[in-house]
Amino acid sequence: MLRIVVGGLKKDVIERSAKTAGGENVVVTVTSDFDAAKKVKAGDADYYLGACNSGGGAALSVAIGILGYGKCSTVAKNGKKPNPQEIEKLVQDGKIAFGMAVESIEEAVPVIVNSLLKKHNL
């Protein structure tokens, strides 16, 4: 079971997309960016998903501050589509916080969740 926390803009869309993609294999908690990153840091959650208008700013700024830059990555910036191969590599490289532009949520989140499930053999 993967524990995913959600922060940023359009949290309801991220939550719905993650639950749809992960089914019974994920538990999704919606909270503030700060609380979400603290939960991951404390081991109370496994992964963080966040969104903002650009995909590279507020989506991950708090997570970077709490978890460290090396654990975070933007998967879809404003105006760009998420690349499944790049997301797969980020997951395999150990990233635990993922940011995206709001317009890419419904495309990026299923790819992230499926990559995480694959990594954990779920």
C-alpha positions as semicolon CSV with decimal commas, in nm:
position;residue;x (nm);y (nm);z (nm)
1;M;0,000;0,000;0,000
2;L;0,139;0,339;-0,101
3;R;0,063;0,643;0,112
4;I;0,045;0,955;-0,102
5;V;-0,001;1,309;0,029
6;V;-0,132;1,587;-0,190
7;G;-0,068;1,960;-0,168
8;G;-0,079;2,263;-0,394
9;L;-0,349;2,372;-0,635
10;K;-0,637;2,154;-0,754
11;K;-0,582;1,903;-0,476
12;D;-0,920;1,742;-0,547
13;V;-0,818;1,667;-0,907
14;I;-0,484;1,519;-0,794
15;E;-0,659;1,311;-0,528
16;R;-0,919;1,175;-0,771
17;S;-0,655;1,097;-1,037
18;A;-0,429;0,918;-0,787
19;K;-0,714;0,712;-0,642
20;T;-0,838;0,617;-0,988
21;A;-0,491;0,512;-1,102
22;G;-0,393;0,331;-0,783
23;G;-0,721;0,178;-0,673
24;E;-0,689;-0,025;-0,355
25;N;-0,310;0,003;-0,365
26;V;-0,301;0,369;-0,260
27;V;-0,420;0,582;0,028
28;V;-0,437;0,950;-0,063
29;T;-0,441;1,228;0,195
30;V;-0,509;1,589;0,101
31;T;-0,343;1,849;0,320
32;S;-0,131;2,164;0,303
33;D;0,205;2,164;0,126
34;F;0,382;2,208;0,458
35;D;0,202;1,926;0,637
36;A;0,236;1,697;0,335
37;A;0,613;1,741;0,315
38;K;0,643;1,695;0,693
39;K;0,447;1,368;0,670
40;V;0,685;1,235;0,405
41;K;0,989;1,348;0,606
42;A;0,853;1,177;0,921
43;G;0,775;0,854;0,736
44;D;0,399;0,896;0,777
45;A;0,359;0,911;0,397
46;D;0,562;0,767;0,112
47;Y;0,519;1,022;-0,167
48;Y;0,414;1,382;-0,227
49;L;0,225;1,513;-0,530
50;G;0,171;1,885;-0,582
51;A;0,061;2,123;-0,854
52;C;0,088;2,492;-0,931
53;N;0,038;2,709;-1,236
54;S;0,394;2,670;-1,365
55;G;0,471;2,319;-1,240
56;G;0,812;2,421;-1,114
57;G;0,752;2,678;-0,843
58;A;0,498;2,649;-0,566
59;A;0,422;2,286;-0,654
60;L;0,750;2,182;-0,493
61;S;0,897;2,481;-0,308
62;V;0,797;2,364;0,041
63;A;0,882;2,002;-0,038
64;I;1,228;2,106;-0,157
65;G;1,283;2,300;0,164
66;I;1,181;2,010;0,386
67;L;1,286;1,703;0,185
68;G;1,580;1,844;-0,010
69;Y;1,620;1,927;-0,376
70;G;1,753;1,582;-0,464
71;K;1,431;1,410;-0,356
72;C;1,202;1,633;-0,564
73;S;1,132;1,676;-0,934
74;T;0,900;1,859;-1,168
75;V;0,736;1,616;-1,410
76;A;0,535;1,858;-1,624
77;K;0,592;2,231;-1,660
78;N;0,335;2,473;-1,794
79;G;0,272;2,406;-2,162
80;K;0,456;2,073;-2,170
81;K;0,326;1,719;-2,154
82;P;0,461;1,469;-1,900
83;N;0,706;1,218;-2,046
84;P;0,633;0,866;-1,915
85;Q;0,992;0,748;-1,968
86;E;1,132;1,044;-1,775
87;I;0,882;0,991;-1,493
88;E;0,975;0,622;-1,475
89;K;1,342;0,717;-1,445
90;L;1,271;0,974;-1,172
91;V;1,080;0,713;-0,973
92;Q;1,355;0,455;-1,016
93;D;1,613;0,718;-0,915
94;G;1,439;0,756;-0,579
95;K;1,246;1,083;-0,614
96;I;0,967;1,106;-0,358
97;A;0,805;1,444;-0,435
98;F;0,661;1,530;-0,774
99;G;0,536;1,865;-0,902
100;M;0,335;1,946;-1,210
101;A;0,143;2,224;-1,380
102;V;-0,230;2,219;-1,309
103;E;-0,320;2,154;-1,673
104;S;-0,119;1,830;-1,673
105;I;-0,257;1,674;-1,353
106;E;-0,493;1,427;-1,520
107;E;-0,220;1,308;-1,754
108;A;0,079;1,313;-1,516
109;V;-0,068;1,166;-1,198
110;P;-0,165;0,827;-1,345
111;V;0,183;0,791;-1,494
112;I;0,345;0,876;-1,160
113;V;0,119;0,643;-0,962
114;N;0,163;0,355;-1,206
115;S;0,542;0,400;-1,198
116;L;0,535;0,398;-0,817
117;L;0,318;0,085;-0,809
118;K;0,555;-0,085;-1,053
119;K;0,856;0,009;-0,839
120;H;0,690;-0,141;-0,531
121;N;0,552;-0,445;-0,717
122;L;0,193;-0,357;-0,631
